Amino acid sequence: MRMIKPMADLYEQLRRLPGIGSKTAMRLAYHIIDRPESEVRQLAGALLAAKQQIKLCSVCYNLSDSEICEICGRRDRDSSIICVVEQPQDLMAMERSHGYKGVYHVLHGVLSPLDGIGPDNIRIKELLLRLQQTQVKEIIIATNSDIEGEATAVYLAQLLKPLGVTVSRIAHGLPVGGDLEYADEMTLARALENRRNM
Ligand SMILES: [Zn+2]
């Protein structure tokens, strides 16, 4: 017997989500149709509201519900130090370490020639523009320690150093290939403290 269409559609949408295999998608689909309509409305509403209301900060490209994100808007942050991260979730991880008082720049990706992702596909131009517009003393590159993360760090260092700014790389006490996102606070604080010049 084939799945009835509304069920098949729901299953198909869930299965597209990252980390959701066919079994989990099926379990979630049955769970959703089992819930009261009010609860399903809340879920659907939250999905749509998140998509419609969340935009990117016009300064650092962090997720934000206003033109400028909370971090860029704060007076106690030092805008002359910029920490470059791959994704908004990496920024969140750095913030959890409580040791960092500078600001951020979110690339929204890393260089990955095999996947066709070059410098124009991530927010590198925006970073260069920022350097022209604000006084920046140091750029701390906090991309992950996997191949793409390292290659992106080297590329950025070559691009930025001639501009007269100090470029440093966080010390990856993180396991090789370890994601910033999953590092604990102590490890991150130490990685930041032990950053080295590139
Ligand atoms: Zn911002």
Tab-separated table of N, CA, C and O in Angstrom, residues 66-153:
chain	number	residue	atom	x	y	z
A	66	SER	N	16.885	42.563	14.067
A	66	SER	CA	16.879	43.979	13.718
A	66	SER	C	18.051	44.258	12.773
A	66	SER	O	18.869	43.381	12.510
A	67	GLU	N	18.121	45.492	12.274
A	67	GLU	CA	19.139	45.874	11.283
A	67	GLU	C	20.566	45.570	11.769
A	67	GLU	O	21.410	45.093	11.015
A	68	ILE	N	20.807	45.869	13.054
A	68	ILE	CA	22.130	45.627	13.647
A	68	ILE	C	21.963	44.672	14.819
A	68	ILE	O	21.055	44.836	15.632
A	69	CYS	N	22.812	43.640	14.887
A	69	CYS	CA	22.631	42.624	15.920
A	69	CYS	C	23.000	43.159	17.302
A	69	CYS	O	23.598	44.226	17.431
A	70	GLU	N	22.644	42.393	18.321
A	70	GLU	CA	22.839	42.828	19.702
A	70	GLU	C	24.317	43.100	19.999
A	70	GLU	O	24.656	44.086	20.656
A	71	ILE	N	25.197	42.244	19.488
A	71	ILE	CA	26.619	42.406	19.796
A	71	ILE	C	27.181	43.674	19.150
A	71	ILE	O	27.862	44.466	19.792
A	72	CYS	N	26.877	43.888	17.876
A	72	CYS	CA	27.375	45.087	17.193
A	72	CYS	C	26.802	46.358	17.819
A	72	CYS	O	27.421	47.414	17.757
A	73	GLY	N	25.629	46.236	18.436
A	73	GLY	CA	24.975	47.402	19.006
A	73	GLY	C	25.488	47.768	20.391
A	73	GLY	O	25.162	48.826	20.915
A	74	ARG	N	26.288	46.898	20.982
A	74	ARG	CA	26.707	47.160	22.362
A	74	ARG	C	27.945	48.029	22.458
A	74	ARG	O	28.886	47.872	21.697
A	75	ARG	N	27.927	48.956	23.428
A	75	ARG	CA	29.033	49.911	23.571
A	75	ARG	C	30.250	49.289	24.225
A	75	ARG	O	31.357	49.782	24.080
A	76	ASP	N	30.050	48.205	25.002
A	76	ASP	CA	31.197	47.632	25.716
A	76	ASP	C	31.965	46.610	24.875
A	76	ASP	O	32.827	45.913	25.372
A	77	ARG	N	31.633	46.530	23.571
A	77	ARG	CA	32.402	45.632	22.712
A	77	ARG	C	33.413	46.454	21.929
A	77	ARG	O	33.119	47.549	21.457
A	78	ASP	N	34.608	45.883	21.775
A	78	ASP	CA	35.702	46.570	21.103
A	78	ASP	C	35.645	46.293	19.595
A	78	ASP	O	35.990	45.201	19.147
A	79	SER	N	35.225	47.316	18.835
A	79	SER	CA	35.024	47.096	17.403
A	79	SER	C	36.352	47.091	16.630
A	79	SER	O	36.357	46.913	15.413
A	80	SER	N	37.481	47.269	17.327
A	80	SER	CA	38.767	47.234	16.623
A	80	SER	C	39.337	45.813	16.573
A	80	SER	O	40.390	45.582	15.990
A	81	ILE	N	38.642	44.861	17.210
A	81	ILE	CA	39.049	43.457	17.128
A	81	ILE	C	37.898	42.666	16.518
A	81	ILE	O	36.774	42.682	17.033
A	82	ILE	N	38.165	42.012	15.407
A	82	ILE	CA	37.113	41.250	14.732
A	82	ILE	C	37.481	39.770	14.725
A	82	ILE	O	38.562	39.391	14.272
A	83	CYS	N	36.593	38.943	15.225
A	83	CYS	CA	36.797	37.501	15.189
A	83	CYS	C	35.987	36.936	14.019
A	83	CYS	O	34.771	37.116	13.944
A	84	VAL	N	36.667	36.278	13.091
A	84	VAL	CA	36.009	35.759	11.892
A	84	VAL	C	35.604	34.301	12.122
A	84	VAL	O	36.456	33.457	12.432
A	85	VAL	N	34.324	34.020	11.997
A	85	VAL	CA	33.836	32.644	12.186
A	85	VAL	C	33.098	32.163	10.935
A	85	VAL	O	32.715	32.967	10.089
A	86	GLU	N	32.915	30.844	10.842
A	86	GLU	CA	32.254	30.282	9.666
A	86	GLU	C	30.744	30.522	9.675
A	86	GLU	O	30.155	30.917	8.688
A	87	GLN	N	30.121	30.240	10.828
A	87	GLN	CA	28.658	30.234	10.890
A	87	GLN	C	28.153	30.926	12.166
A	87	GLN	O	28.894	30.997	13.150
A	88	PRO	N	26.898	31.368	12.165
A	88	PRO	CA	26.350	31.997	13.376
A	88	PRO	C	26.459	31.102	14.622
A	88	PRO	O	26.668	31.594	15.720
A	89	GLN	N	26.361	29.780	14.436
A	89	GLN	CA	26.445	28.908	15.613
A	89	GLN	C	27.854	28.902	16.220
A	89	GLN	O	28.018	28.661	17.408
A	90	ASP	N	28.875	29.229	15.402
A	90	ASP	CA	30.240	29.342	15.935
A	90	ASP	C	30.362	30.599	16.792
A	90	ASP	O	31.054	30.609	17.800
A	91	LEU	N	29.693	31.656	16.334
A	91	LEU	CA	29.665	32.903	17.110
A	91	LEU	C	29.029	32.644	18.479
A	91	LEU	O	29.541	33.081	19.508
A	92	MET	N	27.933	31.908	18.474
A	92	MET	CA	27.256	31.580	19.731
A	92	MET	C	28.199	30.815	20.660
A	92	MET	O	28.232	31.050	21.860
A	93	ALA	N	28.990	29.898	20.089
A	93	ALA	CA	29.929	29.123	20.898
A	93	ALA	C	30.998	30.035	21.498
A	93	ALA	O	31.323	29.938	22.679
A	94	MET	N	31.532	30.961	20.690
A	94	MET	CA	32.546	31.896	21.187
A	94	MET	C	31.966	32.746	22.315
A	94	MET	O	32.638	33.024	23.306
A	95	GLU	N	30.727	33.159	22.175
A	95	GLU	CA	30.082	33.984	23.203
A	95	GLU	C	29.920	33.219	24.508
A	95	GLU	O	30.008	33.792	25.582
A	96	ARG	N	29.683	31.914	24.410
A	96	ARG	CA	29.510	31.103	25.626
A	96	ARG	C	30.796	31.061	26.451
A	96	ARG	O	30.758	30.828	27.641
A	97	SER	N	31.943	31.307	25.798
A	97	SER	CA	33.209	31.244	26.534
A	97	SER	C	33.421	32.507	27.379
A	97	SER	O	34.303	32.539	28.222
A	98	HIS	N	32.634	33.540	27.168
A	98	HIS	CA	32.638	34.787	27.949
A	98	HIS	C	33.965	35.530	27.961
A	98	HIS	O	34.104	36.525	28.645
A	99	GLY	N	34.969	35.049	27.225
A	99	GLY	CA	36.278	35.683	27.329
A	99	GLY	C	36.506	36.750	26.277
A	99	GLY	O	37.487	37.488	26.334
A	100	TYR	N	35.613	36.859	25.317
A	100	TYR	CA	35.877	37.697	24.150
A	100	TYR	C	35.068	38.985	24.187
A	100	TYR	O	33.848	38.945	24.364
A	101	LYS	N	35.746	40.104	24.025
A	101	LYS	CA	35.052	41.395	24.107
A	101	LYS	C	35.075	42.174	22.793
A	101	LYS	O	34.665	43.318	22.724
A	102	GLY	N	35.590	41.536	21.748
A	102	GLY	CA	35.600	42.194	20.447
A	102	GLY	C	34.272	41.954	19.725
A	102	GLY	O	33.268	41.610	20.339
A	103	VAL	N	34.294	42.149	18.408
A	103	VAL	CA	33.098	41.893	17.607
A	103	VAL	C	33.387	40.737	16.636
A	103	VAL	O	34.458	40.142	16.690
A	104	TYR	N	32.442	40.442	15.761
A	104	TYR	CA	32.572	39.269	14.895
A	104	TYR	C	32.395	39.614	13.422
A	104	TYR	O	31.891	40.675	13.078
A	105	HIS	N	32.761	38.647	12.589
A	105	HIS	CA	32.344	38.674	11.187
A	105	HIS	C	31.995	37.235	10.796
A	105	HIS	O	32.834	36.337	10.927
A	106	VAL	N	30.772	37.021	10.349
A	106	VAL	CA	30.331	35.669	10.010
A	106	VAL	C	30.449	35.466	8.492
A	106	VAL	O	29.820	36.182	7.713
A	107	LEU	N	31.264	34.507	8.087
A	107	LEU	CA	31.507	34.271	6.656
A	107	LEU	C	30.345	33.571	5.955
A	107	LEU	O	30.158	33.692	4.762
A	108	HIS	N	29.581	32.799	6.693
A	108	HIS	CA	28.525	31.954	6.124
A	108	HIS	C	29.104	30.943	5.135
A	108	HIS	O	28.629	30.811	4.003
A	109	GLY	N	30.130	30.241	5.593
A	109	GLY	CA	30.719	29.184	4.780
A	109	GLY	C	32.235	29.219	4.865
A	109	GLY	O	32.818	30.027	5.584
A	110	VAL	N	32.860	28.302	4.150
A	110	VAL	CA	34.323	28.278	4.019
A	110	VAL	C	34.655	28.004	2.564
A	110	VAL	O	33.810	27.511	1.811
A	111	LEU	N	35.885	28.323	2.202
A	111	LEU	CA	36.314	28.035	0.836
A	111	LEU	C	36.354	26.524	0.646
A	111	LEU	O	36.872	25.798	1.488
A	112	SER	N	35.765	26.059	-0.425
A	112	SER	CA	35.739	24.631	-0.697
A	112	SER	C	35.642	24.423	-2.204
A	112	SER	O	34.559	24.241	-2.754
A	113	PRO	N	36.818	24.480	-2.882
A	113	PRO	CA	36.827	24.417	-4.342
A	113	PRO	C	36.086	23.195	-4.894
A	113	PRO	O	35.417	23.285	-5.920
A	114	LEU	N	36.187	22.063	-4.175
A	114	LEU	CA	35.534	20.843	-4.667
A	114	LEU	C	34.010	20.993	-4.716
A	114	LEU	O	33.335	20.378	-5.526
A	115	ASP	N	33.475	21.822	-3.806
A	115	ASP	CA	32.028	22.063	-3.815
A	115	ASP	C	31.682	23.325	-4.600
A	115	ASP	O	30.548	23.805	-4.545
A	116	GLY	N	32.683	23.887	-5.269
A	116	GLY	CA	32.439	25.084	-6.063
A	116	GLY	C	32.272	26.344	-5.234
A	116	GLY	O	31.672	27.318	-5.688
A	117	ILE	N	32.779	26.332	-3.992
A	117	ILE	CA	32.651	27.523	-3.148
A	117	ILE	C	33.963	28.292	-3.123
A	117	ILE	O	34.963	27.839	-2.564
A	118	GLY	N	33.958	29.434	-3.788
A	118	GLY	CA	35.144	30.291	-3.869
A	118	GLY	C	34.958	31.544	-3.027
A	118	GLY	O	33.935	31.713	-2.366
A	119	PRO	N	35.955	32.439	-3.069
A	119	PRO	CA	35.923	33.657	-2.247
A	119	PRO	C	34.660	34.501	-2.452
A	119	PRO	O	34.210	35.153	-1.520
A	120	ASP	N	34.101	34.481	-3.658
A	120	ASP	CA	32.918	35.311	-3.913
A	120	ASP	C	31.642	34.718	-3.326
A	120	ASP	O	30.602	35.378	-3.292
A	121	ASN	N	31.701	33.458	-2.908
A	121	ASN	CA	30.496	32.797	-2.396
A	121	ASN	C	30.337	32.935	-0.882
A	121	ASN	O	29.316	32.526	-0.334
A	122	ILE	N	31.389	33.419	-0.205
A	122	ILE	CA	31.242	33.659	1.233
A	122	ILE	C	31.527	35.151	1.482
A	122	ILE	O	31.954	35.848	0.558
A	123	ARG	N	31.272	35.612	2.692
A	123	ARG	CA	31.277	37.066	2.904
A	123	ARG	C	32.670	37.637	3.195
A	123	ARG	O	32.922	38.172	4.261
A	124	ILE	N	33.553	37.501	2.200
A	124	ILE	CA	34.915	38.033	2.331
A	124	ILE	C	34.966	39.492	1.877
A	124	ILE	O	35.563	40.337	2.533
A	125	LYS	N	34.278	39.790	0.777
A	125	LYS	CA	34.215	41.175	0.277
A	125	LYS	C	33.700	42.110	1.365
A	125	LYS	O	34.194	43.207	1.543
A	126	GLU	N	32.681	41.619	2.085
A	126	GLU	CA	32.057	42.419	3.135
A	126	GLU	C	33.044	42.713	4.264
A	126	GLU	O	33.010	43.768	4.872
A	127	LEU	N	33.930	41.739	4.521
A	127	LEU	CA	34.942	41.929	5.564
A	127	LEU	C	35.948	43.002	5.132
A	127	LEU	O	36.312	43.886	5.903
A	128	LEU	N	36.350	42.950	3.869
A	128	LEU	CA	37.301	43.936	3.348
A	128	LEU	C	36.701	45.343	3.397
A	128	LEU	O	37.372	46.311	3.758
A	129	LEU	N	35.428	45.419	3.075
A	129	LEU	CA	34.720	46.701	3.097
A	129	LEU	C	34.685	47.269	4.517
A	129	LEU	O	34.881	48.458	4.742
A	130	ARG	N	34.477	46.349	5.456
A	130	ARG	CA	34.435	46.751	6.865
A	130	ARG	C	35.767	47.341	7.312
A	130	ARG	O	35.806	48.279	8.097
A	131	LEU	N	36.856	46.763	6.797
A	131	LEU	CA	38.186	47.244	7.168
A	131	LEU	C	38.428	48.654	6.651
A	131	LEU	O	39.168	49.427	7.239
A	132	GLN	N	37.780	48.968	5.523
A	132	GLN	CA	37.927	50.314	4.968
A	132	GLN	C	37.144	51.331	5.783
A	132	GLN	O	37.478	52.494	5.848
A	133	GLN	N	36.062	50.847	6.393
A	133	GLN	CA	35.143	51.775	7.061
A	133	GLN	C	35.424	51.971	8.542
A	133	GLN	O	35.005	52.951	9.125
A	134	THR	N	36.094	50.986	9.185
A	134	THR	CA	36.365	51.122	10.623
A	134	THR	C	37.843	50.876	10.915
A	134	THR	O	38.528	50.196	10.158
A	135	GLN	N	38.302	51.434	12.012
A	135	GLN	CA	39.660	51.208	12.483
A	135	GLN	C	39.735	49.816	13.081
A	135	GLN	O	39.097	49.547	14.085
A	136	VAL	N	40.502	48.929	12.453
A	136	VAL	CA	40.621	47.571	12.979
A	136	VAL	C	42.086	47.282	13.302
A	136	VAL	O	42.967	47.500	12.473
A	137	LYS	N	42.329	46.819	14.532
A	137	LYS	CA	43.696	46.515	14.971
A	137	LYS	C	44.045	45.058	14.688
A	137	LYS	O	45.124	44.727	14.263
A	138	GLU	N	43.080	44.187	14.984
A	138	GLU	CA	43.375	42.759	14.895
A	138	GLU	C	42.202	41.974	14.335
A	138	GLU	O	41.039	42.258	14.645
A	139	ILE	N	42.535	41.006	13.514
A	139	ILE	CA	41.531	40.067	13.021
A	139	ILE	C	41.912	38.683	13.521
A	139	ILE	O	43.019	38.197	13.268
A	140	ILE	N	41.020	38.078	14.287
A	140	ILE	CA	41.276	36.738	14.818
A	140	ILE	C	40.498	35.749	13.957
A	140	ILE	O	39.266	35.829	13.876
A	141	ILE	N	41.203	34.852	13.305
A	141	ILE	CA	40.504	33.902	12.430
A	141	ILE	C	40.163	32.646	13.226
A	141	ILE	O	41.043	31.956	13.729
A	142	ALA	N	38.873	32.391	13.336
A	142	ALA	CA	38.405	31.265	14.158
A	142	ALA	C	37.601	30.274	13.321
A	142	ALA	O	36.596	29.733	13.776
A	143	THR	N	38.069	30.052	12.084
A	143	THR	CA	37.425	29.011	11.283
A	143	THR	C	37.824	27.657	11.880
A	143	THR	O	38.794	27.578	12.636
A	144	ASN	N	37.098	26.604	11.536
A	144	ASN	CA	37.374	25.283	12.102
A	144	ASN	C	38.749	24.769	11.665
A	144	ASN	O	39.355	25.299	10.739
A	145	SER	N	39.195	23.691	12.342
A	145	SER	CA	40.548	23.194	12.061
A	145	SER	C	40.558	22.078	11.020
A	145	SER	O	41.539	21.360	10.880
A	146	ASP	N	39.483	21.915	10.265
A	146	ASP	CA	39.502	20.928	9.175
A	146	ASP	C	40.177	21.553	7.942
A	146	ASP	O	40.585	22.718	7.969
A	147	ILE	N	40.285	20.794	6.869
A	147	ILE	CA	41.037	21.262	5.696
A	147	ILE	C	40.485	22.575	5.144
A	147	ILE	O	41.219	23.519	4.884
A	148	GLU	N	39.155	22.649	5.003
A	148	GLU	CA	38.546	23.856	4.439
A	148	GLU	C	38.754	25.056	5.359
A	148	GLU	O	39.043	26.163	4.905
A	149	GLY	N	38.606	24.813	6.664
A	149	GLY	CA	38.777	25.886	7.647
A	149	GLY	C	40.192	26.434	7.631
A	149	GLY	O	40.407	27.648	7.669
A	150	GLU	N	41.169	25.530	7.544
A	150	GLU	CA	42.578	25.951	7.509
A	150	GLU	C	42.882	26.701	6.210
A	150	GLU	O	43.553	27.724	6.226
A	151	ALA	N	42.384	26.180	5.098
A	151	ALA	CA	42.638	26.819	3.801
A	151	ALA	C	42.030	28.222	3.782
A	151	ALA	O	42.632	29.166	3.260
A	152	THR	N	40.853	28.363	4.369
A	152	THR	CA	40.197	29.664	4.420
A	152	THR	C	41.012	30.627	5.287
A	152	THR	O	41.177	31.803	4.939
A	153	ALA	N	41.552	30.123	6.405
A	153	ALA	CA	42.359	30.957	7.298
A	153	ALA	C	43.603	31.470	6.569
A	153	ALA	O	43.940	32.655	6.631
